Structure formats: structure tokens, C-alpha cells
Coordinates of C-alpha atoms in Angstrom, one line a residue:
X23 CA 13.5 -1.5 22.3
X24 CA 13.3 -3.2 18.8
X25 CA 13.7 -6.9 19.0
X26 CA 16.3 -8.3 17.2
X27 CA 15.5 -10.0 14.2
X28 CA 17.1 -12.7 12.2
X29 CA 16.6 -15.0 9.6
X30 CA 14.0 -17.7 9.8
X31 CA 15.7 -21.0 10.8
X32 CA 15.1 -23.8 8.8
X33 CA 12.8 -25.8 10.9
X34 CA 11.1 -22.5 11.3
X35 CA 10.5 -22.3 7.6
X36 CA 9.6 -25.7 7.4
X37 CA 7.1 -25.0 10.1
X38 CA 5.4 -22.2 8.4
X39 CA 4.8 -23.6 5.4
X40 CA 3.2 -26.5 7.1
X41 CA 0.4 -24.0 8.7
X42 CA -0.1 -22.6 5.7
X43 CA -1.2 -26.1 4.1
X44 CA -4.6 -25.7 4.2
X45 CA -4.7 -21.5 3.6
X46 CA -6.5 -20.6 0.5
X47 CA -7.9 -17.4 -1.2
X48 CA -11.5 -18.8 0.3
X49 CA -10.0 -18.8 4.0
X50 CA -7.7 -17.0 4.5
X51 CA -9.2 -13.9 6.0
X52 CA -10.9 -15.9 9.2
X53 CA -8.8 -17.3 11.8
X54 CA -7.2 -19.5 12.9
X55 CA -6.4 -19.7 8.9
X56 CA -5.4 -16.0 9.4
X57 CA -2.9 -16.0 12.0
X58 CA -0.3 -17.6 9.0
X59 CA -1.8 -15.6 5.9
X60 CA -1.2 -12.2 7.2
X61 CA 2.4 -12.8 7.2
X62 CA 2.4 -14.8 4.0
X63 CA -0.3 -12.9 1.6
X64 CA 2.3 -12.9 -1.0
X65 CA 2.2 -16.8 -0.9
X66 CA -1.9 -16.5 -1.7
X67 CA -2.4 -13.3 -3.7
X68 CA -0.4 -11.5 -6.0
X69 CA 1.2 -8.8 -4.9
X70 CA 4.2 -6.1 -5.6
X71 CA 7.1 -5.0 -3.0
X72 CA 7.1 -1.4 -3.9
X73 CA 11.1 0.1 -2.8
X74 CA 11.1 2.9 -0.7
X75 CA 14.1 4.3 -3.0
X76 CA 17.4 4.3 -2.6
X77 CA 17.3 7.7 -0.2
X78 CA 19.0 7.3 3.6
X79 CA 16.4 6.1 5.6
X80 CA 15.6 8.9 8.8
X81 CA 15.9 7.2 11.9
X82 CA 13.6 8.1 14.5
X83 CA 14.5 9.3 17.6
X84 CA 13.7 6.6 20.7
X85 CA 12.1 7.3 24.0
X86 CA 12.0 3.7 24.8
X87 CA 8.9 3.5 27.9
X88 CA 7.6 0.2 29.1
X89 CA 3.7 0.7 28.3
X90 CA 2.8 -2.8 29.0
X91 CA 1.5 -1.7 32.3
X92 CA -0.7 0.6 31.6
X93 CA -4.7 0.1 32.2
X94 CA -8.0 1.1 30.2
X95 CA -11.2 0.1 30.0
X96 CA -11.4 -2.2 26.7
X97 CA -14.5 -0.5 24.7
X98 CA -16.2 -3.9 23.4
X99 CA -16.0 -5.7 26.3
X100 CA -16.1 -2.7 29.6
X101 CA -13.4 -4.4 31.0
X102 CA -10.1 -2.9 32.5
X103 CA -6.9 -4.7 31.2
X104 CA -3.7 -3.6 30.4
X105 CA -1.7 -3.1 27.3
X106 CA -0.2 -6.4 27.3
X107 CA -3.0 -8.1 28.2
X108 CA -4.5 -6.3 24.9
X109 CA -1.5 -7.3 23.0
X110 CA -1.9 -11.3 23.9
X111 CA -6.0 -11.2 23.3
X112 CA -6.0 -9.6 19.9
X113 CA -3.1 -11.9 18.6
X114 CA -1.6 -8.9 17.8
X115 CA 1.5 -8.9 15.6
X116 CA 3.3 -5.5 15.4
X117 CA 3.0 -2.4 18.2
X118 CA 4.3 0.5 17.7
X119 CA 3.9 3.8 19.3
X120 CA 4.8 7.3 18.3
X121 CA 4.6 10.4 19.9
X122 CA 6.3 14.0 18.8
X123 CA 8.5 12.0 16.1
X124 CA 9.8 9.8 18.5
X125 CA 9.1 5.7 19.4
X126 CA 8.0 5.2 22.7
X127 CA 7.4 1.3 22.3
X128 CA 8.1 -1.3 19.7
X129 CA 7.8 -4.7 19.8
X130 CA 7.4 -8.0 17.0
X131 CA 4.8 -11.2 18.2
X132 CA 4.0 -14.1 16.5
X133 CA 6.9 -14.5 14.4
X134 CA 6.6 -11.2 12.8
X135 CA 9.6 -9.3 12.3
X136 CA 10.6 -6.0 11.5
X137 CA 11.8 -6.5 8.2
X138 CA 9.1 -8.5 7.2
X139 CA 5.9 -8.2 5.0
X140 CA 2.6 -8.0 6.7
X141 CA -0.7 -6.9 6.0
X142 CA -2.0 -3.4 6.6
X143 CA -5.6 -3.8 5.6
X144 CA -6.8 -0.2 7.4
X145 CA -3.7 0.9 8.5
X146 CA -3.2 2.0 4.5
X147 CA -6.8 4.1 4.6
X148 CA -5.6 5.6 8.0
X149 CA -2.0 6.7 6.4
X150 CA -3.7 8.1 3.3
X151 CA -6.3 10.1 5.0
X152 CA -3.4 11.5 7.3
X153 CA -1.5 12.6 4.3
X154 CA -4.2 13.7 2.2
X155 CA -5.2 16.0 5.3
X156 CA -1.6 17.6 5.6
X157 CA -2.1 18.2 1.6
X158 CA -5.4 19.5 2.3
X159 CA -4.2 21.8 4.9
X160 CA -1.5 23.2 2.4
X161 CA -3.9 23.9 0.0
X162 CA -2.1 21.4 -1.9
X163 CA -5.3 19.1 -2.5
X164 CA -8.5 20.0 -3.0
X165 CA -11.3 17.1 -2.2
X166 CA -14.2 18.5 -4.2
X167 CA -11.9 18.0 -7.6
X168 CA -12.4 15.1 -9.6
X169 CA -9.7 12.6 -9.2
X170 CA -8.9 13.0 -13.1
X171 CA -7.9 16.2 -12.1
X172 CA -5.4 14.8 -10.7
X173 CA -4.3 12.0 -12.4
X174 CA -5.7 13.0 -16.1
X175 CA -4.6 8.6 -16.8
X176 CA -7.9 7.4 -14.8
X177 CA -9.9 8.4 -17.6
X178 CA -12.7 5.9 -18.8
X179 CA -12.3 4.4 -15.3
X180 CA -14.1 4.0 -12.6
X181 CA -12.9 7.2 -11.0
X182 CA -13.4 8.9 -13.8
X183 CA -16.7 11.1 -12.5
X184 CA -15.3 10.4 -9.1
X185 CA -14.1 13.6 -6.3
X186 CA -11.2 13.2 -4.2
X187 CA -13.3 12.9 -1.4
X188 CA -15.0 10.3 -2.5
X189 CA -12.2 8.6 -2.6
X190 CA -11.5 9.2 0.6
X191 CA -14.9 8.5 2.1
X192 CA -14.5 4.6 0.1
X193 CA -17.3 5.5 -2.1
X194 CA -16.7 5.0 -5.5
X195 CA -19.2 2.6 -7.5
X196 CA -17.9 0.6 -9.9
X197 CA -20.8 0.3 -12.7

């Protein structure tokens, strides 16, 4: 199940902002520097919460299962370990997994929280290739037009000669 989550004590704050002391736009990326910017970018780049309206949010069915046990064969190192153990080496953050529209397992680590900001990094390339397949499938995309096709205002940009799939593949050259 979802853990709970809360507001950030005051010590807690305090504490956070202590790691992140040393955290600049030339280290952040690396850890251990990165185990406190990835939940803090906003504190070291600009950025802009985009609201996901003002619409009822769907909740997704739960099928709660206890994966932790489960073993595999990591692919870097040939080594059977289980989820958890894969959880606790990769420092990872957030897990969730979905399957037929419905959450088998979620959990928060490392003071993440479910409400909070974190950095997707891939996880935004993997969403957008998803949804520009379903489009795809529709007919409702085509990836050999030129993004202007699309969105006439990128123009004397960048993408301006650009295809949808390059977009997609990452390559775009900026001249």
C-alpha cells in the first residue's frame, strides 16, 4: 500500500537544506551530491510546476502484492537478487508498478513522498514515446511530418526542418 505521507518536520527541513549546502549546478548530477538534488532540482534550476487542471483525479484500482520477494538475475552484474535488494542498491526513490490499470506495488524511500517533486530524467522520453505510439496507432500522428506541421509556432527554430520522429529518436541538431 501507499505510505502515508506528511509534512516535512522541521528538523527534517532543517536537515535537508543542510545536505544540499554544497549542491551546485556543476554537481549535482553525480552522487552522493545527487541523492539531495533529485528531490530538490527546483532549489538549483529553474523550473515550472505545470497543474494537472482542476478535473477529478481517476483513482486507480489496487491489487496491492508484496513483490519484494521476487528474484532475477541483475543484467550488469549476473547476479540473482531480489526486488528489494534492487530497491536498496540503486538508492532508488519511487516504485511503482502497474499492470491492466491497476497498482500492484507502491512504495516512497529516501524521503520521497508521494506528493512530492522529483526528477524524471527518462521516465519523460519513455511516457512521450508511449503516447506518441497510441497516437500513431490512431492515425492520429504521423512521424514522417515535420514538427511544424504540427505546431506551425516552432518556426525559425530548431525544429523547424525537423520530423516527428526525429523528435522522437533525440535527434535534432541545434546549428
Amino acid at each position: 500500500a501507499a505510505s502515508a505521507t506528511q509534512a516535512m518536520p522541521a528538523s527534517e527541513q532543517a536537515a535537508a537544506a543542510a545536505a544540499g549546502a554544497g549542491v551546485t549546478a556543476a554537481n549535482w548530477y553525480w552522487g552522493p551530491a545527487n541523492r539531495w538534488s533529485w528531490h530538490n532540482t527546483r532549489r538549483i534550476f529553474p523550473t515550472a510546476q505545470v497543474s494537472r487542471g482542476n478535473s477529478p483525479v481517476a483513482a486507480l484500482a489496487r491489487a496491492d502484492r508484496d513483490l519484494s520477494k521476487i528474484n532475477f538475475t541483475d543484467p550488469a552484474t549476473r547476479k540473482s537478487m531480489t526486488i528489494a535488494e534492487m530497491l536498496d542498491t540503486t538508492y532508488t526513490d519511487g516504485f511503482l508498478v502497474l499492470q491492466h490499470g491497476r497498482i500492484l506495488a507502491e512504495s516512497y524511500r529516501n524521503g520521497l513522498t508521494q506528493e512530492q517533486p522529483h526528477l524524471f530524467m527518462s521516465v519523460s522520453k519513455s511516457i512521450m514515446g508511449t503516447l506518441a505510439g497510441i497516437l500513431v496507432g490512431r492515425g492520429e500522428l504521423d512521424t514522417g511530418k515535420l514538427v511544424i506541421d504540427y505546431g506551425p509556432e516552432m518556426k525559425n527554430t530548431v525544429y523547424q526542418g525537423a520530423t516527428v520522429r526525429n523528435l522522437l529518436d533525440m535527434s535534432v541538431d541545434d546549428p
